Coordinates of C-alpha atoms in Angstrom, one line a residue:
Chain A
A1 CA 107.2 99.0 198.0
Q2 CA 109.1 95.8 198.2
S3 CA 107.5 92.4 198.2
V4 CA 108.5 88.7 198.1
T5 CA 106.6 85.8 196.7
Q6 CA 107.5 82.2 197.6
L7 CA 105.8 79.7 195.4
G8 CA 104.5 76.7 197.3
S9 CA 103.8 76.7 201.0
H10 CA 105.0 73.1 201.2
V11 CA 107.6 71.2 199.1
S12 CA 108.2 67.5 199.5
V13 CA 111.3 65.7 198.3
S14 CA 112.9 62.4 198.9
E15 CA 116.3 62.1 200.6
G16 CA 119.0 62.5 198.0
A17 CA 116.8 64.4 195.5
L18 CA 117.3 68.0 194.3
V19 CA 115.8 70.7 196.5
L20 CA 114.4 73.8 194.7
L21 CA 112.6 76.5 196.7
R22 CA 111.3 79.4 194.6
C23 CA 111.5 83.1 195.5
N24 CA 110.6 86.1 193.4
Y25 CA 110.9 89.6 194.6
S26 CA 109.7 93.1 193.7
S27 CA 112.0 96.0 194.4
S28 CA 112.4 99.5 192.9
V29 CA 116.0 99.7 194.1
P30 CA 118.8 97.2 193.8
P31 CA 117.8 94.6 196.3
Y32 CA 119.6 92.8 199.1
L33 CA 118.3 89.2 199.2
F34 CA 118.4 86.7 201.9
W35 CA 117.4 83.1 202.7
Y36 CA 116.7 82.1 206.3
V37 CA 116.0 78.7 207.7
Q38 CA 113.8 78.0 210.8
Y39 CA 114.1 74.6 212.4
P40 CA 111.3 73.5 214.7
N41 CA 111.0 75.6 217.9
Q42 CA 114.0 77.6 216.9
G43 CA 114.7 81.1 215.7
L44 CA 115.8 82.1 212.2
Q45 CA 119.3 81.3 210.9
L46 CA 120.8 83.0 207.9
L47 CA 121.5 80.5 205.1
L48 CA 122.9 82.9 202.5
K49 CA 122.7 86.4 201.2
Y50 CA 123.2 88.4 198.1
T51 CA 124.3 92.0 198.3
T52 CA 126.6 92.8 195.4
G53 CA 129.0 91.0 193.2
A54 CA 128.7 87.3 192.1
T55 CA 125.2 86.3 191.4
L56 CA 125.6 82.7 192.5
V57 CA 125.8 82.7 196.2
K58 CA 126.9 79.7 198.3
G59 CA 125.6 79.3 201.8
I60 CA 125.8 76.9 204.7
N61 CA 124.8 73.3 204.6
G62 CA 125.3 72.9 200.9
F63 CA 122.7 75.4 199.8
E64 CA 123.1 78.0 197.1
A65 CA 121.0 80.6 195.3
E66 CA 121.3 82.5 192.1
F67 CA 120.3 86.1 191.7
K68 CA 118.6 86.6 188.3
K69 CA 117.8 90.2 187.8
S70 CA 116.0 89.7 184.5
E71 CA 113.6 87.2 186.2
T72 CA 113.5 89.0 189.6
S73 CA 114.2 85.6 191.2
F74 CA 116.5 84.3 193.9
H75 CA 115.7 80.5 194.0
L76 CA 117.3 78.3 196.6
T77 CA 118.8 75.0 195.6
K78 CA 120.6 72.0 197.1
P79 CA 121.8 69.1 194.9
S80 CA 120.9 66.4 197.4
A81 CA 118.4 66.7 200.2
H82 CA 119.2 65.3 203.7
M83 CA 116.7 64.5 206.4
S84 CA 118.1 67.2 208.5
D85 CA 117.1 69.8 205.9
A86 CA 113.5 69.5 206.9
A87 CA 112.5 73.0 208.1
E88 CA 110.8 76.2 207.1
Y89 CA 112.6 78.5 204.7
F90 CA 112.0 82.2 204.3
C91 CA 113.2 84.4 201.5
A92 CA 113.6 88.1 202.4
V93 CA 114.4 91.3 200.5
G94 CA 116.0 94.4 202.0
D95 CA 117.0 97.7 200.6
D96 CA 119.7 100.3 201.0
T97 CA 117.8 102.8 203.1
G98 CA 120.0 102.2 206.0
F99 CA 117.0 101.1 208.2
Q100 CA 117.6 97.4 207.9
K101 CA 114.0 96.8 206.9
L102 CA 113.4 93.3 205.7
V103 CA 110.3 92.1 203.9
F104 CA 109.8 88.4 204.3
G105 CA 108.0 85.9 202.1
T106 CA 105.3 83.7 203.6
G107 CA 107.7 80.7 203.9
T108 CA 108.1 77.3 202.4
R109 CA 108.1 74.2 204.6
L110 CA 110.4 71.6 203.2
L111 CA 109.5 68.0 203.9
V112 CA 112.1 65.3 203.3
S113 CA 111.1 61.6 203.2
P114 CA 113.4 58.6 203.4
Chain B
E1 CA 129.1 84.1 222.2
A2 CA 127.3 86.6 219.9
Q3 CA 123.6 86.2 220.5
V4 CA 120.2 87.8 220.8
T5 CA 118.2 86.7 223.8
Q6 CA 114.5 87.0 224.5
N7 CA 112.5 86.4 227.7
P8 CA 110.2 84.7 228.3
R9 CA 110.3 82.0 225.7
Y10 CA 106.7 81.1 226.4
L11 CA 103.9 83.2 227.9
I12 CA 100.2 82.6 228.4
T13 CA 98.2 85.6 229.6
V14 CA 94.7 87.0 229.7
T15 CA 93.2 89.8 227.7
G16 CA 94.1 93.2 229.1
K17 CA 97.0 92.2 231.4
K18 CA 100.0 94.3 230.5
L19 CA 103.1 92.4 229.6
T20 CA 106.7 93.0 228.5
V21 CA 108.9 90.8 226.3
T22 CA 112.6 91.6 226.8
C23 CA 115.2 91.5 224.1
S24 CA 118.9 91.9 224.5
Q25 CA 121.9 91.7 222.1
N26 CA 125.6 91.6 222.9
M27 CA 126.9 92.5 219.5
N28 CA 126.8 96.3 219.9
H29 CA 124.3 96.5 217.0
E30 CA 122.7 99.9 216.5
Y31 CA 119.6 98.5 214.8
M32 CA 117.0 96.3 216.5
S33 CA 113.6 95.1 215.3
W34 CA 110.6 93.2 216.5
Y35 CA 108.7 90.8 214.2
R36 CA 105.7 88.6 214.6
Q37 CA 105.3 85.4 212.8
D38 CA 101.8 84.0 211.9
P39 CA 101.0 80.9 209.8
G40 CA 100.7 81.8 206.1
L41 CA 101.8 85.4 206.7
G42 CA 105.6 85.0 207.2
L43 CA 107.3 87.5 209.4
R44 CA 106.0 91.1 209.7
Q45 CA 107.9 93.9 211.3
I46 CA 106.2 95.5 214.3
Y47 CA 108.7 98.2 215.3
Y48 CA 112.4 99.0 214.8
S49 CA 115.0 101.1 216.3
M50 CA 118.0 102.8 214.7
N51 CA 119.7 103.7 217.9
V52 CA 119.1 104.7 221.5
E53 CA 116.0 106.7 221.8
V54 CA 115.2 106.4 218.1
T55 CA 112.3 104.1 217.2
D56 CA 109.8 103.9 214.4
K57 CA 106.8 101.9 213.4
G58 CA 107.0 98.9 211.1
D59 CA 104.2 97.3 209.2
V60 CA 102.0 96.1 212.1
P61 CA 102.6 98.4 215.1
E62 CA 99.0 98.6 216.4
G63 CA 98.7 97.5 220.0
Y64 CA 102.4 97.5 220.7
K65 CA 105.0 99.8 222.2
V66 CA 108.7 99.8 222.4
S67 CA 111.5 101.7 224.0
R68 CA 115.3 101.9 223.5
K69 CA 116.9 103.4 226.5
E70 CA 120.1 101.3 226.2
K71 CA 121.8 100.1 223.1
R72 CA 121.7 96.5 224.0
N73 CA 118.0 96.3 225.0
F74 CA 114.8 96.7 223.1
P75 CA 111.7 95.5 225.0
L76 CA 108.3 95.0 223.4
I77 CA 105.4 96.1 225.5
L78 CA 101.8 95.1 225.1
E79 CA 99.7 97.5 227.2
S80 CA 96.4 95.7 226.8
P81 CA 96.9 92.4 225.0
S82 CA 94.1 90.9 222.9
P83 CA 93.7 87.4 221.5
N84 CA 94.7 88.6 218.0
Q85 CA 98.1 89.3 219.4
T86 CA 98.6 85.6 219.9
S87 CA 101.7 84.9 217.9
L88 CA 105.3 84.0 217.7
Y89 CA 107.5 87.0 218.3
F90 CA 111.1 87.5 217.2
C91 CA 113.6 90.1 218.1
A92 CA 116.4 90.8 215.7
S93 CA 119.5 93.0 215.6
S94 CA 121.7 94.1 212.8
H95 CA 124.6 96.2 211.7
I96 CA 125.9 97.8 208.6
R97 CA 129.3 97.0 207.3
G98 CA 131.1 99.4 205.0
G99 CA 134.1 98.6 202.8
A100 CA 135.2 98.4 199.2
S101 CA 132.8 95.6 198.4
G102 CA 129.9 97.8 199.3
R103 CA 127.6 97.7 202.2
S104 CA 126.1 94.5 203.4
Y105 CA 124.0 93.7 206.5
E106 CA 122.2 90.8 208.0
Q107 CA 119.8 90.4 210.9
Y108 CA 120.5 88.1 213.8
F109 CA 117.4 86.6 215.4
G110 CA 116.5 85.7 218.9
P111 CA 115.0 82.3 219.7
G112 CA 111.4 83.6 219.7
T113 CA 108.7 84.1 222.3
R114 CA 105.4 82.2 221.9
L115 CA 102.6 84.4 223.3
T116 CA 99.1 83.1 223.9
V117 CA 96.4 85.6 224.9
T118 CA 93.1 84.1 226.1

């Protein structure tokens, strides 16, 4: 069975500081990996995804993530945080069964202070 | 505009009163899913559908029903709601793309329905 672990339910950074949100996954098959962002009172928006190919994935709003198979990790980073980045972030893993099933982590709330 | 819509967005009801949350997508996706989001638990899949008249249970199906009579619609039915079904519900739809680079897919989410059962 697949699973996702997000370390830290809350992460606080100052505006302009590096953002690092951690995600580790468990999968018995080559995984598809996703990061979603949820702004207050809104649905989930896809930030970026890894399916095949290049292990460094660039997403929207300056975010990127690197797939490291040896570490079973898919950490999300952004060089310089902006106040508008304050939101909840979810890592998710999918497989290639064709059923689109995603398993989500428990989420990390990013707080950005001036 | 490509989107997933849900109605209602907010609902307060009482224990035992049947309710339906509608979900509709305009992207011609074959796959649709329902999730519930609870604090500290992330999103958990309730039911999913691979196509019209094809549905199956997710991880937390107890107390819920779904139907898929049309490709675009995937309503979630609570026959006898209970307080432990108070949650934020999301509908999602997805597709599979083929091609030389391999398959990839992503799920598009609706805005959510906040349900309170008293």
